mmCIF file of C-alpha atoms in Angstrom:
data_model
loop_
_atom_site.group_PDB
_atom_site.id
_atom_site.type_symbol
_atom_site.label_atom_id
_atom_site.label_comp_id
_atom_site.label_asym_id
_atom_site.label_seq_id
_atom_site.Cartn_x
_atom_site.Cartn_y
_atom_site.Cartn_z
ATOM 1 C CA MET D 454 1.034 -18.841 -18.947
ATOM 2 C CA LEU D 455 0.414 -16.880 -15.762
ATOM 3 C CA ARG D 456 2.386 -13.645 -15.536
ATOM 4 C CA ILE D 457 2.659 -11.823 -12.268
ATOM 5 C CA ASN D 458 4.447 -8.494 -12.480
ATOM 6 C CA ALA D 459 3.936 -5.010 -11.091
ATOM 7 C CA HIS D 460 1.355 -4.189 -13.765
ATOM 8 C CA THR D 461 -0.819 -7.288 -13.318
ATOM 9 C CA ALA D 462 -0.522 -7.239 -9.519
ATOM 10 C CA SER D 463 -1.550 -3.583 -9.530
ATOM 11 C CA ARG D 464 -4.605 -4.344 -11.695
ATOM 12 C CA ILE D 465 -5.654 -7.267 -9.519
ATOM 13 C CA PHE D 466 -5.213 -5.255 -6.335
ATOM 14 C CA GLY D 467 -7.007 -2.222 -7.798
ATOM 15 C CA GLU D 468 -9.938 -4.276 -9.053
ATOM 16 C CA GLN D 469 -10.275 -5.927 -5.634
ATOM 17 C CA LEU D 470 -10.342 -2.519 -3.934
ATOM 18 C CA LEU D 471 -13.011 -1.315 -6.373
ATOM 19 C CA ASP D 472 -15.062 -4.481 -5.898
ATOM 20 C CA ASP D 473 -14.883 -4.151 -2.107
ATOM 21 C CA HIS D 474 -16.235 -0.589 -2.226
ATOM 22 C CA PHE D 475 -18.438 -0.711 -5.310
ATOM 23 C CA TYR D 476 -21.565 0.091 -3.303
ATOM 24 C CA GLN D 477 -19.873 3.297 -2.029
ATOM 25 C CA LYS D 478 -18.362 4.283 -5.378
ATOM 26 C CA ASP D 479 -20.461 7.367 -6.133
ATOM 27 C CA TYR D 480 -20.367 8.607 -2.539
ATOM 28 C CA LEU D 481 -16.576 8.248 -2.314
ATOM 29 C CA LEU D 482 -15.909 9.747 -5.739
ATOM 30 C CA GLU D 483 -18.016 12.759 -4.864
ATOM 31 C CA LYS D 484 -15.939 13.350 -1.718
ATOM 32 C CA LEU D 485 -12.696 13.183 -3.705
ATOM 33 C CA HIS D 486 -13.840 14.871 -6.918
ATOM 34 C CA GLY D 487 -14.464 18.348 -5.486
ATOM 35 C CA VAL D 488 -11.157 18.563 -3.646
ATOM 36 C CA PHE D 489 -9.197 17.140 -6.567
ATOM 37 C CA PHE D 490 -10.529 19.334 -9.361
ATOM 38 C CA GLU D 491 -10.608 22.496 -7.270
ATOM 39 C CA ARG D 492 -6.845 22.169 -6.837
ATOM 40 C CA TYR D 493 -6.223 21.404 -10.494
ATOM 41 C CA GLN D 494 -8.178 24.474 -11.551
ATOM 42 C CA ASP D 495 -6.412 26.806 -9.097
ATOM 43 C CA LYS D 496 -3.675 28.410 -11.221
ATOM 44 C CA THR D 497 -1.850 29.664 -8.105
ATOM 45 C CA LEU D 498 -1.086 26.062 -7.149
ATOM 46 C CA GLN D 499 0.337 24.959 -10.505
ATOM 47 C CA ARG D 500 4.054 24.815 -11.316
ATOM 48 C CA ASP D 501 5.882 23.756 -14.447
ATOM 49 C CA ASP D 502 8.455 21.712 -12.506
ATOM 50 C CA SER D 503 5.995 19.441 -10.667
ATOM 51 C CA GLY D 504 3.010 17.264 -11.323
ATOM 52 C CA SER D 505 0.259 15.731 -9.276
ATOM 53 C CA ILE D 506 -1.336 12.326 -9.200
ATOM 54 C CA SER D 507 -4.110 11.378 -11.593
ATOM 55 C CA LEU D 508 -7.704 10.998 -10.466
ATOM 56 C CA GLY D 509 -7.312 7.230 -10.898
ATOM 57 C CA ALA D 510 -4.283 7.186 -8.612
ATOM 58 C CA ALA D 511 -6.163 9.328 -6.086
ATOM 59 C CA VAL D 512 -9.079 6.877 -6.107
ATOM 60 C CA SER D 513 -6.643 3.987 -5.595
ATOM 61 C CA LEU D 514 -4.963 5.758 -2.662
ATOM 62 C CA MET D 515 -8.323 6.562 -1.113
ATOM 63 C CA LEU D 516 -9.523 2.950 -1.415
ATOM 64 C CA PHE D 517 -6.168 1.594 -0.196
ATOM 65 C CA SER D 518 -6.420 3.918 2.792
ATOM 66 C CA ILE D 519 -9.919 2.648 3.601
ATOM 67 C CA ALA D 520 -8.643 -0.937 3.457
ATOM 68 C CA ALA D 521 -5.446 -0.228 5.432
ATOM 69 C CA LYS D 522 -7.259 1.745 8.150
ATOM 70 C CA PRO D 523 -4.270 3.993 8.934
ATOM 71 C CA ARG D 524 -3.889 5.943 12.153
ATOM 72 C CA TYR D 525 -0.470 7.535 11.537
ATOM 73 C CA VAL D 526 0.419 8.532 7.982
ATOM 74 C CA ALA D 527 3.684 9.856 6.574
ATOM 75 C CA GLU D 528 3.991 11.117 3.017
ATOM 76 C CA VAL D 529 6.948 12.219 0.917
ATOM 77 C CA GLY D 530 5.870 14.681 -1.782
ATOM 78 C CA THR D 531 3.046 17.039 -0.805
ATOM 79 C CA TYR D 532 2.918 19.389 -3.840
ATOM 80 C CA ILE D 533 -0.798 20.400 -4.080
ATOM 81 C CA GLY D 534 -1.979 17.815 -1.544
ATOM 82 C CA CYS D 535 -4.176 15.643 -3.777
ATOM 83 C CA SER D 536 -2.614 12.403 -2.538
ATOM 84 C CA THR D 537 -2.693 13.678 1.047
ATOM 85 C CA ALA D 538 -6.397 14.465 0.692
ATOM 86 C CA ALA D 539 -7.133 11.082 -0.911
ATOM 87 C CA ILE D 540 -5.395 9.217 1.920
ATOM 88 C CA ALA D 541 -7.195 11.378 4.496
ATOM 89 C CA ILE D 542 -10.615 10.795 2.932
ATOM 90 C CA GLY D 543 -9.969 7.043 3.066
ATOM 91 C CA GLY D 544 -8.636 7.118 6.626
ATOM 92 C CA LEU D 545 -11.552 9.249 7.789
ATOM 93 C CA GLU D 546 -13.988 6.934 6.031
ATOM 94 C CA ALA D 547 -12.377 3.999 7.862
ATOM 95 C CA GLY D 548 -12.713 5.972 11.098
ATOM 96 C CA THR D 549 -9.097 5.477 12.133
ATOM 97 C CA LEU D 550 -7.019 8.442 10.925
ATOM 98 C CA GLU D 551 -5.338 10.508 13.653
ATOM 99 C CA SER D 552 -2.358 12.252 12.038
ATOM 100 C CA ILE D 553 -0.585 12.962 8.776
ATOM 101 C CA ASP D 554 2.980 14.212 8.386
ATOM 102 C CA THR D 555 3.793 15.225 4.830
ATOM 103 C CA CYS D 556 6.894 16.855 3.364
ATOM 104 C CA ASP D 557 7.938 18.728 0.276
ATOM 105 C CA VAL D 558 10.838 21.112 -0.242
ATOM 106 C CA ASN D 559 8.456 23.519 -1.960
ATOM 107 C CA PRO D 560 4.821 22.576 -1.282
ATOM 108 C CA ALA D 561 2.298 24.571 -3.303
ATOM 109 C CA ILE D 562 -0.405 24.278 -0.637
ATOM 110 C CA LYS D 563 -0.343 25.161 3.043
ATOM 111 C CA ASP D 564 -3.260 22.971 4.124
ATOM 112 C CA PRO D 565 -3.412 19.723 2.125
ATOM 113 C CA LEU D 566 -6.681 18.768 3.845
ATOM 114 C CA GLN D 567 -8.458 21.973 2.825
ATOM 115 C CA GLY D 568 -11.951 21.034 1.677
ATOM 116 C CA VAL D 569 -11.832 17.522 3.166
ATOM 117 C CA SER D 570 -14.877 16.831 5.316
ATOM 118 C CA GLY D 571 -13.848 15.828 8.853
ATOM 119 C CA ALA D 572 -10.278 17.134 8.460
ATOM 120 C CA GLU D 573 -10.534 18.984 11.759
ATOM 121 C CA ARG D 574 -10.230 15.584 13.499
ATOM 122 C CA VAL D 575 -6.766 14.994 11.977
ATOM 123 C CA ALA D 576 -3.458 16.455 13.167
ATOM 124 C CA VAL D 577 -1.667 17.597 10.006
ATOM 125 C CA ARG D 578 1.958 18.685 9.862
ATOM 126 C CA VAL D 579 3.372 19.972 6.574
ATOM 127 C CA HIS D 580 7.169 19.872 6.682
ATOM 128 C CA GLN D 581 8.804 22.210 4.176
ATOM 129 C CA GLU D 582 11.988 20.154 4.008
ATOM 130 C CA ILE D 583 13.469 16.970 2.611
ATOM 131 C CA SER D 584 12.149 13.643 3.848
ATOM 132 C CA ILE D 585 15.058 12.706 6.126
ATOM 133 C CA HIS D 586 14.445 15.823 8.232
ATOM 134 C CA MET D 587 10.742 14.994 8.569
ATOM 135 C CA PHE D 588 11.513 11.395 9.519
ATOM 136 C CA LYS D 589 14.093 12.491 12.100
ATOM 137 C CA SER D 590 11.590 14.953 13.557
ATOM 138 C CA MET D 591 9.004 12.190 13.743
ATOM 139 C CA ARG D 592 11.516 9.936 15.470
ATOM 140 C CA GLN D 593 12.324 12.623 18.058
ATOM 141 C CA SER D 594 8.621 13.061 18.806
ATOM 142 C CA ARG D 595 8.320 9.264 19.078
ATOM 143 C CA SER D 596 5.864 9.143 16.183
ATOM 144 C CA LYS D 597 5.106 5.800 14.580
ATOM 145 C CA ILE D 598 3.948 5.232 11.006
ATOM 146 C CA ASP D 599 1.434 2.627 9.892
ATOM 147 C CA PHE D 600 0.911 4.038 6.365
ATOM 148 C CA LEU D 601 3.666 5.518 4.194
ATOM 149 C CA HIS D 602 3.084 7.138 0.810
ATOM 150 C CA VAL D 603 6.218 7.888 -1.193
ATOM 151 C CA ASP D 604 5.879 10.227 -4.171
ATOM 152 C CA GLY D 605 9.400 11.588 -4.080
ATOM 153 C CA ARG D 606 12.949 10.322 -3.854
ATOM 154 C CA ILE D 607 14.137 8.723 -0.651
ATOM 155 C CA GLY D 608 17.602 7.409 0.170
ATOM 156 C CA ASP D 609 19.494 5.080 2.447
ATOM 157 C CA ALA D 610 19.416 7.561 5.348
ATOM 158 C CA ASP D 611 15.613 7.696 5.071
ATOM 159 C CA ILE D 612 15.405 3.907 5.154
ATOM 160 C CA ARG D 613 17.512 3.708 8.322
ATOM 161 C CA VAL D 614 15.208 6.128 10.161
ATOM 162 C CA LEU D 615 12.045 4.590 8.690
ATOM 163 C CA GLN D 616 13.082 1.200 10.095
ATOM 164 C CA LYS D 617 12.864 2.769 13.548
ATOM 165 C CA ILE D 618 9.572 4.636 13.163
ATOM 166 C CA MET D 619 7.465 2.318 10.998
ATOM 167 C CA LEU D 620 5.222 -0.180 12.686
ATOM 168 C CA LYS D 621 5.902 -3.815 11.846
ATOM 169 C CA ASP D 622 2.742 -4.204 9.755
ATOM 170 C CA ALA D 623 2.835 -0.774 8.081
ATOM 171 C CA CYS D 624 1.475 -0.359 4.554
ATOM 172 C CA ILE D 625 3.586 1.355 1.904
ATOM 173 C CA ALA D 626 2.277 2.977 -1.274
ATOM 174 C CA LEU D 627 4.839 3.955 -3.916
ATOM 175 C CA ASP D 628 3.982 6.323 -6.750
ATOM 176 C CA ASP D 629 5.686 6.442 -10.172
ATOM 177 C CA CYS D 630 6.805 2.799 -10.205
ATOM 178 C CA GLU D 631 7.370 2.300 -13.893
ATOM 179 C CA SER D 632 10.547 2.310 -15.933
ATOM 180 C CA ASP D 633 13.167 4.623 -14.427
ATOM 181 C CA GLU D 634 10.751 6.913 -12.605
ATOM 182 C CA LYS D 635 11.495 7.883 -9.014
ATOM 183 C CA GLY D 636 9.162 5.256 -7.555
ATOM 184 C CA HIS D 637 11.003 2.489 -9.327
ATOM 185 C CA VAL D 638 14.319 3.787 -8.011
ATOM 186 C CA ASN D 639 12.840 3.885 -4.496
#
């Protein structure tokens, strides 16, 4: 019997991304590894009430970003910027990334692209606010999104604004999509 569910689809998709970039594996991991572990070892960035993505999730985001070739990224849930950095590394590797807007009510890092090679070519805006405010600000500035990463709760008001600022063929990455975690609710 063939079973297609979130778990098997995720494995198939992840294995395809790895296969597509196998020849670059060591090079890409080296780019991500330094940024990722430097942040995890920095005690000033750690909080008891938040967590960050795993290295495996960061690799997946980086590879997904390479494949999606994003120009305009929006992210809900900055925290220490590991996912932001992973998406940026992928977008820079693809040669397409122009801007990232990321939000968190209490981000632990001011520059989520710190340590990312080529980051100076990317316009980064860290919004210290809830997602709806960031999305409304993006709408007012006529920003469009072609890659959305959600690692935080969003609601109906967010969806209404997102419908107006997301490009028709935008890619969406949801984190924490198991059981009753926030990604599943989203």
